[in-house]
Short mmCIF file of C-alpha atoms in Angstrom, two decimals:
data_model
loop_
_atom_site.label_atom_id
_atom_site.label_comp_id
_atom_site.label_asym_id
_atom_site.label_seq_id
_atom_site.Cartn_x
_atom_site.Cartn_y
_atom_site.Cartn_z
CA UNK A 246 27.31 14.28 46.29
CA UNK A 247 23.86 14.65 44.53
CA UNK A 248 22.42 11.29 42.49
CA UNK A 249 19.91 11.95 40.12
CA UNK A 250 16.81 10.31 41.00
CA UNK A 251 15.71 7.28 38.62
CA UNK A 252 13.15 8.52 37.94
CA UNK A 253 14.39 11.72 36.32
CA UNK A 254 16.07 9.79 33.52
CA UNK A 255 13.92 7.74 31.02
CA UNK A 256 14.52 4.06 30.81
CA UNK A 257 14.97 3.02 26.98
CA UNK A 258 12.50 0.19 26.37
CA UNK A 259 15.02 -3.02 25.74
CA UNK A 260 13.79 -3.24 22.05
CA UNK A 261 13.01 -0.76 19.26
CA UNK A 262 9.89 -0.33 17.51
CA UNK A 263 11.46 0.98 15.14
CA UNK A 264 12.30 -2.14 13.98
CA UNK A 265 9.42 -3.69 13.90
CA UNK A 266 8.40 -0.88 11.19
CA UNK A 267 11.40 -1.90 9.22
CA UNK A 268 10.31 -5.29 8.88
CA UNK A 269 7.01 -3.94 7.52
CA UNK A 270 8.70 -1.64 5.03
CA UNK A 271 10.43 -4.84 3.77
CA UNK A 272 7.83 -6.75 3.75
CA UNK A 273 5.83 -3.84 1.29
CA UNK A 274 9.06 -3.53 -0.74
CA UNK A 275 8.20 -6.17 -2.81
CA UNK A 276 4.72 -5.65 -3.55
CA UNK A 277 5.72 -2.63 -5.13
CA UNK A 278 8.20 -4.44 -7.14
CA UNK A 279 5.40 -6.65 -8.33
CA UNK A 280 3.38 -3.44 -9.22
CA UNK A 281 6.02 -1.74 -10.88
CA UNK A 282 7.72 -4.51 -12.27
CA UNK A 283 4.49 -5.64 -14.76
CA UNK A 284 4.52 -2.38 -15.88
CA UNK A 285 7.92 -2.51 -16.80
CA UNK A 286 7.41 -5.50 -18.87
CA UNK A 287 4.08 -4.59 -20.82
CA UNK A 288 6.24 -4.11 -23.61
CA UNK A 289 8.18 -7.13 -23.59
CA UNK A 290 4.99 -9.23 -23.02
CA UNK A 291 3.30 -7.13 -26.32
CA UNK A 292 6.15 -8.13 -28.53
CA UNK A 293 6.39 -11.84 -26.90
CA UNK A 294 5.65 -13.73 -30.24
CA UNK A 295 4.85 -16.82 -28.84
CA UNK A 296 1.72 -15.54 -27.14
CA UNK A 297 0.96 -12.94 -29.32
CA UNK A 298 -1.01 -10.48 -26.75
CA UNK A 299 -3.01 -7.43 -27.86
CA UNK A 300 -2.88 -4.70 -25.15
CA UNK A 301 -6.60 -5.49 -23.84
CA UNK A 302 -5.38 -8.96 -23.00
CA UNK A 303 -2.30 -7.64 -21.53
CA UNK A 304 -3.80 -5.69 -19.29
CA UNK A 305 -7.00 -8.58 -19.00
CA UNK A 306 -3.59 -10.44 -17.50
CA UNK A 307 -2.54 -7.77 -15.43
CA UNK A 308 -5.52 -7.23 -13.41
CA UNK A 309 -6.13 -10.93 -12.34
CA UNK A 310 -3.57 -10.04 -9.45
CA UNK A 311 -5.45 -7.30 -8.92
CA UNK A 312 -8.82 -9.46 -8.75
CA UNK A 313 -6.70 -12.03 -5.88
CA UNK A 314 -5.91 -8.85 -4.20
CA UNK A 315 -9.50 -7.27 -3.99
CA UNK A 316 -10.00 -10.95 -2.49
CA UNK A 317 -6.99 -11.56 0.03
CA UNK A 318 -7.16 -8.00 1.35
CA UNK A 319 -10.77 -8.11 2.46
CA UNK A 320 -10.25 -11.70 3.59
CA UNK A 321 -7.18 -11.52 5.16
CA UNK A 322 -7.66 -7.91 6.45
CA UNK A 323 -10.11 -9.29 8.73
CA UNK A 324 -8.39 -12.44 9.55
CA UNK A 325 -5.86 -10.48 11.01
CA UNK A 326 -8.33 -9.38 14.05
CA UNK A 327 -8.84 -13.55 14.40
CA UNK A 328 -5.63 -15.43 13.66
CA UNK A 329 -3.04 -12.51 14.89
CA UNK A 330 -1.19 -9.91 11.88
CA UNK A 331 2.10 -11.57 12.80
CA UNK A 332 1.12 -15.52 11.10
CA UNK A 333 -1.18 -14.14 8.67
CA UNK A 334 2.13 -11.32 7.13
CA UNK A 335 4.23 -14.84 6.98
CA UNK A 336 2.27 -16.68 5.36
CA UNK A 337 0.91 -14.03 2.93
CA UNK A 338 4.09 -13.52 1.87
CA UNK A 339 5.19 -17.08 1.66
CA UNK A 340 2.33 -17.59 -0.58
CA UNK A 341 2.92 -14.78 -2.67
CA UNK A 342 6.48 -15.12 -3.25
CA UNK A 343 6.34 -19.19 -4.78
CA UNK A 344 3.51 -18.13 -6.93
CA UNK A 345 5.42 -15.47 -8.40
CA UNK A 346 8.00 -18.05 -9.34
CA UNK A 347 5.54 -20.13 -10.51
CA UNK A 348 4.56 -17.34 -13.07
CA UNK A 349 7.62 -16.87 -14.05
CA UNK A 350 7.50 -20.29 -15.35
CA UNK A 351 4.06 -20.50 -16.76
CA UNK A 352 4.48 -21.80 -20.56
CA UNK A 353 0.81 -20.18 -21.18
CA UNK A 354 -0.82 -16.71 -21.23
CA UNK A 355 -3.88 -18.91 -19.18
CA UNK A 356 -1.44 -20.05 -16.53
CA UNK A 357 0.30 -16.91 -16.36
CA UNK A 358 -2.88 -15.37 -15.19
CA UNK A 359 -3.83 -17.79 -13.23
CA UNK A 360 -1.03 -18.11 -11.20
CA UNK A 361 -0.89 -13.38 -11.19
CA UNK A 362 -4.13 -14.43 -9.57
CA UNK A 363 -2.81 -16.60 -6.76
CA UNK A 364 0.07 -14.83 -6.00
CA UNK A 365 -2.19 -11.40 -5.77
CA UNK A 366 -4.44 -13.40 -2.65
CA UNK A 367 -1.63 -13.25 -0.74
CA UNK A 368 0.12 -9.98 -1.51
CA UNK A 369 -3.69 -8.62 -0.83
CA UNK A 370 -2.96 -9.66 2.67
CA UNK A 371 0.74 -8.20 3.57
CA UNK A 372 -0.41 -4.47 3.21
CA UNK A 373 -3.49 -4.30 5.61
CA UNK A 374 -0.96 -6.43 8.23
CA UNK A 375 1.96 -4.30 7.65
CA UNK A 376 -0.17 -0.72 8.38
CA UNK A 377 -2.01 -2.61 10.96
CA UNK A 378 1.21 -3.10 13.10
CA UNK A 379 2.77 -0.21 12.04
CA UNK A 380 0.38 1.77 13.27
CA UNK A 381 0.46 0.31 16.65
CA UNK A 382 4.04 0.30 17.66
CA UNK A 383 4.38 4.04 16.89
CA UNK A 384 4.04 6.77 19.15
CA UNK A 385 0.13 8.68 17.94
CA UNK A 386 2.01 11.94 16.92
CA UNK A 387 4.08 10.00 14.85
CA UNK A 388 1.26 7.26 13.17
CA UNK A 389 0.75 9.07 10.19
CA UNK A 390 4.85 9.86 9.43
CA UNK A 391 5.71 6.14 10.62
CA UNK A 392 2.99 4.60 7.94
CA UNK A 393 4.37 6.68 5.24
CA UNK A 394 7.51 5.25 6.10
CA UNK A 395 7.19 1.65 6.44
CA UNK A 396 4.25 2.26 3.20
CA UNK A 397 7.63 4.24 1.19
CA UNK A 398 8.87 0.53 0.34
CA UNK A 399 6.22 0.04 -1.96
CA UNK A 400 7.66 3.33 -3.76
CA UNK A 401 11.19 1.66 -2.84
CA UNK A 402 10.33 -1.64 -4.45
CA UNK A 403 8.71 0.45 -7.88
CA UNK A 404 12.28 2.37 -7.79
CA UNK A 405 14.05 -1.55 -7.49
CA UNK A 406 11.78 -2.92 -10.06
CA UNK A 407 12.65 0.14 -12.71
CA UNK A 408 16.48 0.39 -11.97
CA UNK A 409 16.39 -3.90 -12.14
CA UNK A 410 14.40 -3.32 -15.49
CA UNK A 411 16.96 -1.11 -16.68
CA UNK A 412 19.79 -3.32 -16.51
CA UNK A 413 17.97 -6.29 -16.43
CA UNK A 414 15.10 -6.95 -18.90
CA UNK A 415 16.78 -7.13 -22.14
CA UNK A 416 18.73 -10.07 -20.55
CA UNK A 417 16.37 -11.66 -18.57
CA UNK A 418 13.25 -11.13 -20.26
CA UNK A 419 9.92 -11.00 -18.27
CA UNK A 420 10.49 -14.60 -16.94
CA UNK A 421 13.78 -13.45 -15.12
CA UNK A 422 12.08 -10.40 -13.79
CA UNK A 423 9.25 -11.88 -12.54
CA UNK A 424 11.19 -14.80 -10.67
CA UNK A 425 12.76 -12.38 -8.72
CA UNK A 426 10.03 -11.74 -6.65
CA UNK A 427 10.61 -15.17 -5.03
CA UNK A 428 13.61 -13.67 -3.12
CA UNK A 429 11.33 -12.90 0.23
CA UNK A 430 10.75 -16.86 0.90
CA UNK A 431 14.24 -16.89 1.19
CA UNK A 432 15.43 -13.92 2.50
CA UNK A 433 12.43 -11.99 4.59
CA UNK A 434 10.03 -14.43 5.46
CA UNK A 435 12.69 -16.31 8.04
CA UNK A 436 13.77 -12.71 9.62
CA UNK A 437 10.27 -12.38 10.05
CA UNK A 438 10.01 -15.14 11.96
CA UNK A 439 12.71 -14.35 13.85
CA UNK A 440 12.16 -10.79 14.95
CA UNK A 441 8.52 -9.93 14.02
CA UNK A 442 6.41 -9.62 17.35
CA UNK A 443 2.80 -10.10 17.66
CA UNK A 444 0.21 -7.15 17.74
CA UNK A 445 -0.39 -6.44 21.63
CA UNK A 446 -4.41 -5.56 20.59
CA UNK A 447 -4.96 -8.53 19.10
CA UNK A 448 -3.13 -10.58 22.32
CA UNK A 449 -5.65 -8.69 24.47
CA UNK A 450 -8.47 -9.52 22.76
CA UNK A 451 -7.61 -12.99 22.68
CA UNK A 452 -7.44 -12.85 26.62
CA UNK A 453 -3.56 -13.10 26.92
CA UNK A 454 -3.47 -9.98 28.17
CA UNK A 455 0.17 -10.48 30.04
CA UNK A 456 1.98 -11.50 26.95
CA UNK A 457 0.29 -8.09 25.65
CA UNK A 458 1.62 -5.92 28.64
CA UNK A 459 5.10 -7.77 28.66
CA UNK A 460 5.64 -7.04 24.52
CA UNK A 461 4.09 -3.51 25.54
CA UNK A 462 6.99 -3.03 27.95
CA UNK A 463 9.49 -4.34 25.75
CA UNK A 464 8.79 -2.00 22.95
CA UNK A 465 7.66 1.08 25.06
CA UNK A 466 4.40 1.33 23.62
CA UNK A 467 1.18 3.14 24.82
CA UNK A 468 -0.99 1.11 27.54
CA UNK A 469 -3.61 -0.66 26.35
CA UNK A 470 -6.85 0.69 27.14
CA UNK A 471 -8.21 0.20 30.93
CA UNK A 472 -11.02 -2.11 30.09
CA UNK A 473 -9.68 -5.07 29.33
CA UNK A 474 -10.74 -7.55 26.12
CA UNK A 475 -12.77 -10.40 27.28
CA UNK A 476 -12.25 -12.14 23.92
CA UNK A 477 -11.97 -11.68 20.62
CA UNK A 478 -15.01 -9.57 18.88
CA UNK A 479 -16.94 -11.62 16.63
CA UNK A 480 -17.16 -11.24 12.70
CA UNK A 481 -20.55 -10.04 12.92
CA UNK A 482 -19.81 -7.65 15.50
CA UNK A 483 -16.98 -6.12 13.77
CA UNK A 484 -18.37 -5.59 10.76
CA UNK A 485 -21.74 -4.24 12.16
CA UNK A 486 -19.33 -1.62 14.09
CA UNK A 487 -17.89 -0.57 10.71
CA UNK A 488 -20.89 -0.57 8.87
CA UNK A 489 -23.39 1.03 10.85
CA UNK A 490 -24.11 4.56 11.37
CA UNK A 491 -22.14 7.41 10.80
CA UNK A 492 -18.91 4.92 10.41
CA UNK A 493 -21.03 3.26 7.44
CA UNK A 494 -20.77 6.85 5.52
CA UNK A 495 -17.02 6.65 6.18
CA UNK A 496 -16.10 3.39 4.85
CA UNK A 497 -18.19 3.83 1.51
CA UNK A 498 -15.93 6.94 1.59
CA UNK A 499 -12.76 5.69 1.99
CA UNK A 500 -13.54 2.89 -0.20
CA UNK A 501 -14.29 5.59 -3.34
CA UNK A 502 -11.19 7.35 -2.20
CA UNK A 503 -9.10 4.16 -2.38
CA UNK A 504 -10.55 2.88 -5.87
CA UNK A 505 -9.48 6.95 -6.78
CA UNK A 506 -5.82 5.62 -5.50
CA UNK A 507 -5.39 2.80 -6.87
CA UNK A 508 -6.58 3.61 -10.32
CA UNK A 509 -3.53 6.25 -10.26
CA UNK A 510 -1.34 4.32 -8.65
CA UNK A 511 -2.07 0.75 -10.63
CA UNK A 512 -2.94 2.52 -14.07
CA UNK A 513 0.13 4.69 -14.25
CA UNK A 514 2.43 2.02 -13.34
CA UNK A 515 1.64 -0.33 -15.18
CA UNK A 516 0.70 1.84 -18.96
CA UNK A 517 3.22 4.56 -17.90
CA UNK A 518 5.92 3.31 -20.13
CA UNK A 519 3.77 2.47 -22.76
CA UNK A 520 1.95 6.09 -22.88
CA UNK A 521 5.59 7.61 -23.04
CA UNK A 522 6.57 5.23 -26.00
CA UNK A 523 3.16 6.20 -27.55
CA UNK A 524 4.31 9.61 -26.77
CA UNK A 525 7.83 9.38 -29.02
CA UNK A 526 9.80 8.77 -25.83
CA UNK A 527 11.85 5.55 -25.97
CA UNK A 528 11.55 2.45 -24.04
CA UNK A 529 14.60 3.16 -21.95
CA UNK A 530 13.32 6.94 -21.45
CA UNK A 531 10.00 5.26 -20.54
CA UNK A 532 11.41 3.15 -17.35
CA UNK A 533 13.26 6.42 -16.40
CA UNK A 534 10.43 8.14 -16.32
CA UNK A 535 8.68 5.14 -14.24
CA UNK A 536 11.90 5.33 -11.70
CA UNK A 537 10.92 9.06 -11.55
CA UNK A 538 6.97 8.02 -10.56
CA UNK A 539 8.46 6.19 -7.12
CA UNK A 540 11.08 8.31 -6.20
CA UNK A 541 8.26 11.46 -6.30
CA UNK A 542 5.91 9.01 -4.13
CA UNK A 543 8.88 8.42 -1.57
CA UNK A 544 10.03 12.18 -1.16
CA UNK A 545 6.85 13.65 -1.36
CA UNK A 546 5.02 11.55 1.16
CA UNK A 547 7.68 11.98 3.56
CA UNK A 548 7.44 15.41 3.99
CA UNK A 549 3.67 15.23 3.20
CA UNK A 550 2.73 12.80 6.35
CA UNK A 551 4.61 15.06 8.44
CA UNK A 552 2.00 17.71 7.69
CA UNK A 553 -0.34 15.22 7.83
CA UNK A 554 0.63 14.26 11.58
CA UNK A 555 0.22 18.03 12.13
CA UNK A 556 -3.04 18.91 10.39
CA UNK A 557 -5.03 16.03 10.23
CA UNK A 558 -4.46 13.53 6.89
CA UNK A 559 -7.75 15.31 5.44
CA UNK A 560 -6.19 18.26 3.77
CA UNK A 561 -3.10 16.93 3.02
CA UNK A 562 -4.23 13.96 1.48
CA UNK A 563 -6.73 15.73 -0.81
CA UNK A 564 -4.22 18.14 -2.27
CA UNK A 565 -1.97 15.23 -3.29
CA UNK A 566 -5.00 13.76 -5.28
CA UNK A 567 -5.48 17.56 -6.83
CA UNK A 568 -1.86 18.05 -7.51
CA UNK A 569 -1.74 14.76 -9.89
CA UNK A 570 -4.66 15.56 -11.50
CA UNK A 571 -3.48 18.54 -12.21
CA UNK A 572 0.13 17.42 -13.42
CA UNK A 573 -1.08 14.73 -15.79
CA UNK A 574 -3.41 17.24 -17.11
CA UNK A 575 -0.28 19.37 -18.04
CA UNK A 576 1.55 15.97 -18.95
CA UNK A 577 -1.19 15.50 -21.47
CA UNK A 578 -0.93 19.05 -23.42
CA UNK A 579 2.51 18.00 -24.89
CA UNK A 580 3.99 21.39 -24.83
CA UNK A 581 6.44 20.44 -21.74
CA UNK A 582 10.03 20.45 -21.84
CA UNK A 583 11.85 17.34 -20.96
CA UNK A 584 13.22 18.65 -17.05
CA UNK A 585 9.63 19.98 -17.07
CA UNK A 586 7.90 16.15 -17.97
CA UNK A 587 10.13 14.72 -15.50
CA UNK A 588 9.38 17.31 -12.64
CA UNK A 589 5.65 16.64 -13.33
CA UNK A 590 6.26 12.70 -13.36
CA UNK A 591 7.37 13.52 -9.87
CA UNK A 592 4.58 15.18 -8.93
CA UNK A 593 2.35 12.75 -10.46
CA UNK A 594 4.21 9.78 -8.30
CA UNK A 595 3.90 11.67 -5.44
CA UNK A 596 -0.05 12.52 -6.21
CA UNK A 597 -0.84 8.64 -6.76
CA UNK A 598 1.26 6.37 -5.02
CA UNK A 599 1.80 9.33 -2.17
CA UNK A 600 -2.40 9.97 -2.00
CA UNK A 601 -2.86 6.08 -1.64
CA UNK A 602 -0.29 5.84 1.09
CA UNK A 603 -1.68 8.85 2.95
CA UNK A 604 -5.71 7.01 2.70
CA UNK A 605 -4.39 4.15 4.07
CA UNK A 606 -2.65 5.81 6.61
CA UNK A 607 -5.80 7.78 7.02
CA UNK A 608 -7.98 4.46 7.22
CA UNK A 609 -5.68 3.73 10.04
CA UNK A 610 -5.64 6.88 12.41
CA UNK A 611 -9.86 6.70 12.06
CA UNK A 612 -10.79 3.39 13.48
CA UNK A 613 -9.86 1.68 16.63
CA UNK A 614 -7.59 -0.92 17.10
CA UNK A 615 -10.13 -4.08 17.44
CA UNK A 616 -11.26 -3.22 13.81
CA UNK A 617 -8.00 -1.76 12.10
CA UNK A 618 -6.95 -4.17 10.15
CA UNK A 619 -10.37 -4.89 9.25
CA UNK A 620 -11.38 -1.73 8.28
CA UNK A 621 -7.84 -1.38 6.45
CA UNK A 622 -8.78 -4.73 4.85
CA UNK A 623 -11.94 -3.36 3.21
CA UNK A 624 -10.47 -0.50 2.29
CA UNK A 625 -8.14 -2.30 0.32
CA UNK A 626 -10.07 -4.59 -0.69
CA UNK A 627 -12.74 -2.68 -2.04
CA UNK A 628 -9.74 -0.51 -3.78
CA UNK A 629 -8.55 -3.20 -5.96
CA UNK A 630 -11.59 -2.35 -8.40
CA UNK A 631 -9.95 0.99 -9.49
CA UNK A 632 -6.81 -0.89 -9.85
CA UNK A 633 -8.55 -3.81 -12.01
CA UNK A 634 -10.47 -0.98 -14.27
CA UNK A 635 -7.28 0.52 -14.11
CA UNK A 636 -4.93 -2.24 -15.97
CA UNK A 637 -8.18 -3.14 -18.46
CA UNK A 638 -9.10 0.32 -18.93
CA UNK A 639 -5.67 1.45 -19.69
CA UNK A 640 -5.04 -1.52 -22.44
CA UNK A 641 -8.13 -0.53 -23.57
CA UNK A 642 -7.54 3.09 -23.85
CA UNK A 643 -3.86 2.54 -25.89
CA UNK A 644 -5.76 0.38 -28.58
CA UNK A 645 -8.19 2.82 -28.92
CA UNK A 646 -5.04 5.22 -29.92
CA UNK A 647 -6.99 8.57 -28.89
CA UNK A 648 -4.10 10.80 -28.55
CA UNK A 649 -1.94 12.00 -26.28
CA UNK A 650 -3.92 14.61 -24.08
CA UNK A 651 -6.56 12.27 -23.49
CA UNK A 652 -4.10 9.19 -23.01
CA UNK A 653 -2.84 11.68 -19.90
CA UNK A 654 -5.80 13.26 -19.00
CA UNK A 655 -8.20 11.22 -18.77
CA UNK A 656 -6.61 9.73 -15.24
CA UNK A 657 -7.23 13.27 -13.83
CA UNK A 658 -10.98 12.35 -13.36
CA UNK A 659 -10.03 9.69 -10.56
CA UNK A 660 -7.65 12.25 -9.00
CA UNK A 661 -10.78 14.39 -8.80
CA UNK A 662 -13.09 12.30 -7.25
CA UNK A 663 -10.37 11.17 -4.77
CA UNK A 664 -10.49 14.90 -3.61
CA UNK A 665 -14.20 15.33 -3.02
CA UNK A 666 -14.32 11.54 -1.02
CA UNK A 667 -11.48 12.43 1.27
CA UNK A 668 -13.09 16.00 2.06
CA UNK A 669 -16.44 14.43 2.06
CA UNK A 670 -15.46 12.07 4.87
CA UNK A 671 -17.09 12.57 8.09
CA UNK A 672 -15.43 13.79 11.83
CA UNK A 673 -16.01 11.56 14.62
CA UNK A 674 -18.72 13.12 16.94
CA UNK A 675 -18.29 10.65 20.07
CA UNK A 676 -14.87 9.36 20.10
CA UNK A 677 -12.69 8.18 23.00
CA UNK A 678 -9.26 9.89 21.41
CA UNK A 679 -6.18 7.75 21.74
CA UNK A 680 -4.94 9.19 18.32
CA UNK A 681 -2.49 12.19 18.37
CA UNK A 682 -3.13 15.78 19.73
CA UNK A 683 -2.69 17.18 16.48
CA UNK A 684 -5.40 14.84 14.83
CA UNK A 685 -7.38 15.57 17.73
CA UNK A 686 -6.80 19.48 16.88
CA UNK A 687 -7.33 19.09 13.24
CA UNK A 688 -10.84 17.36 13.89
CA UNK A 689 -9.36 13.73 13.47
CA UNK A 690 -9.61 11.47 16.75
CA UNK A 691 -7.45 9.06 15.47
CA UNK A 692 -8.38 5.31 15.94
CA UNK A 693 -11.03 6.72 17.79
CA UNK A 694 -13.30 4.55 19.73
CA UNK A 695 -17.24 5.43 18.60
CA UNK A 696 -19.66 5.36 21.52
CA UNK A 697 -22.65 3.79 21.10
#
């Protein structure tokens, strides 16, 4: 009788990565309820007598999250590399989720943006952490189709946030909306805890190098490099890696292409329901039409990072920026049927929240491991200005009541300049290539180490 060698059959790992990437997906899914969400409620807050907002202050309000974000995600980005991602993605989201309860219960416009402000310093820190260990518990050929994955919950928690609006709003008002986003204290932070392992970089670079291999073997994850870390890299030396020669060029790329992003992806989310009242739709058309925003993102940058994991994220991330510009541009000439609006919503979800998920996933296949989250962090960080102009631009641009094609329109220009930055960024000349073969082919090392 013949016994097949050992060998010759591959040994599962005993737990699934996989699941660590779910626990990142959940953790997103509720920062994209507290983008979409605001946006929902723009018109409840407008008509809120008591506080009597104007749309500039409204959206004054709405970027102060936006403001704690550009803060925590540059902060907390790089504290990642120092404290490990797995303490710093509890305790963002801990901190996020009682603040948001607290702003449900502000009794003033002041605290209310206050405590948006608080609550966005530690949502600024769950996205950076969550990409961060996505990207390293996936195999490389599948980096770019994992992130859009796990990043899909943000779309998932914009579709929640729409459908909960729906049924919800009238009933609960804004307070009741916004109080929902305490649920992850409660009901991810402890599963976290429970099942959320720590990044195996970041364990060798703090010198525990056998608790690395060991969670390496558990998950069946790629070696760590040969060399190994004799400590953690300082701040200085991190951020001299990142900002220093032809890597310097890249981030002040990537950081135009994520303010391009996030202006899309904040702006239309959170004055998309008021443009389509503007536009003779009504209010419950106007959430529909938001619900059809996220579930374009989701589809489209499912199939998109696929392509991207084939071709490099270069091409494939510039067309989504082109193919929004282009759709609000059509959005904007008010000759569209109704299936024909909705099909270009989708397109237009897809194009924003679908371009920003493919930069950041981007972000992440470019730079090494030791400066990752740091670089992701910057990125991010750096972003949040788009999405600050953004919410104040777009209140400003609804009281200035300039019509319809330029209400649409005019967010084409970011799309555009999203284009030329991702096309504009450089290749890596000297890279040690632990990224996938089909980066590697499309002139992407991914997470490439630069050799100095």
């Amino acid at each position: 009788m013949a016994f097949k060698s050992p060998a010759s059959s591959p040994v599962r790992p005993p737990k699934s990565a996989a699941a660590v990437i779910f626990l990142c997906f959940l953790a997103i899914v509720f920062d994209g309820y507290d983008l979409v969400v605001y946006g929902a409620i723009v018109p409840k807050l407008l008509a809120y007598q008591p506080w009597g907002l104007t749309p500039v202050e409204t959206g004054a309000i709405g970027s102060y999250a936006l403001a704690g974000m550009f803060i925590g995600a540059i902060l907390i980005g790089y504290l990642t590399d120092i404290v490990g991602r797995r303490r710093v993605m509890m305790v963002s989201i801990a901190s996020f989720s009682l603040l948001m309860m607290l702003t449900a219960w502000a009794p003033t416009p002041e605290l209310f943006g206050l405590f948006r402000f608080l609550a966005g310093l530690g949502l600024g820190g769950v996205i950076p952490t969550a990409i961060a260990l996505t990207v390293e518990f996936s195999k490389s050929n599948r980096r770019n189709f994992n992130n859009a994955l796990m990043f899909s919950g943000y779309a998932v928690g914009g579709i929640l946030a729409a459908l909960l609006s729906l049924a919800f709003l009238n009933t609960l008002g804004f307070q009741g909306m916004l109080a929902l986003g305490g649920i992850p204290l409660i009901a991810v932070v402890p599963v976290l805890f429970k099942f959320l392992p720590e990044s195996p970089a970041y364990l060798a670079a703090k010198g525990d190098r056998a608790r690395a291999e060991r969670i390496i073997s558990e998950y069946g994850l790629e070696p760590l490099p040969a060399a190994p870390a004799e400590g953690a890299a300082p701040a200085a030396g991190r951020f001299r890696t990142l900002l220093t020669g032809r890597l310097l060029g890249a981030m002040i790329l990537f950081c135009l292409a994520g303010i391009c992003g996030q202006t899309l992806v904040y702006g239309l989310n959170t004055w998309l329901p008021q443009l389509m009242v503007i536009a003779k739709y009504s209010l419950a058309s106007s959430l529909t039409f938001l619900l059809t925003v996220n579930i374009g993102a989701v589809i489209g940058v499912i199939v998109s990072s696929r392509l991207a994991d084939r071709f490099g994220p270069r091409p494939v991330t510039a067309v989504a920026f082109a193919s929004s510009g282009l759709a609000l541009v059509l959005m904007g000439t008010g000759i569209m049927p109704l299936p024909a609006m909705y099909l270009l919503v989708a397109v237009v979800g897809f194009g924003s929240v679908g371009a920003q998920i493919l930069v950041n996933g981007f972000v992440a296949t470019y730079f090494s491991g030791a400066t990752r989250a740091t670089a992701l962090g910057i990125t991010l960080g750096i972003g949040r200005i788009g999405a600050v102009l953004a919410i104040s631009g777009g209140g400003i641009l609804v009281a200035a009541a300039l019509g319809n094609f330029i209400n649409f329109s005019v967010w084409a220009i970011a799309a555009a300049i999203g284009v030329a930055a991702v096309l504009c960024v450089p290749r890596l000349l000297a890279a040690e290539p632990v990224g996938s073969g089909a980066e590697a082919t499309a002139g992407e090392p991914a997470a490439g180490v630069i050799s100095h």
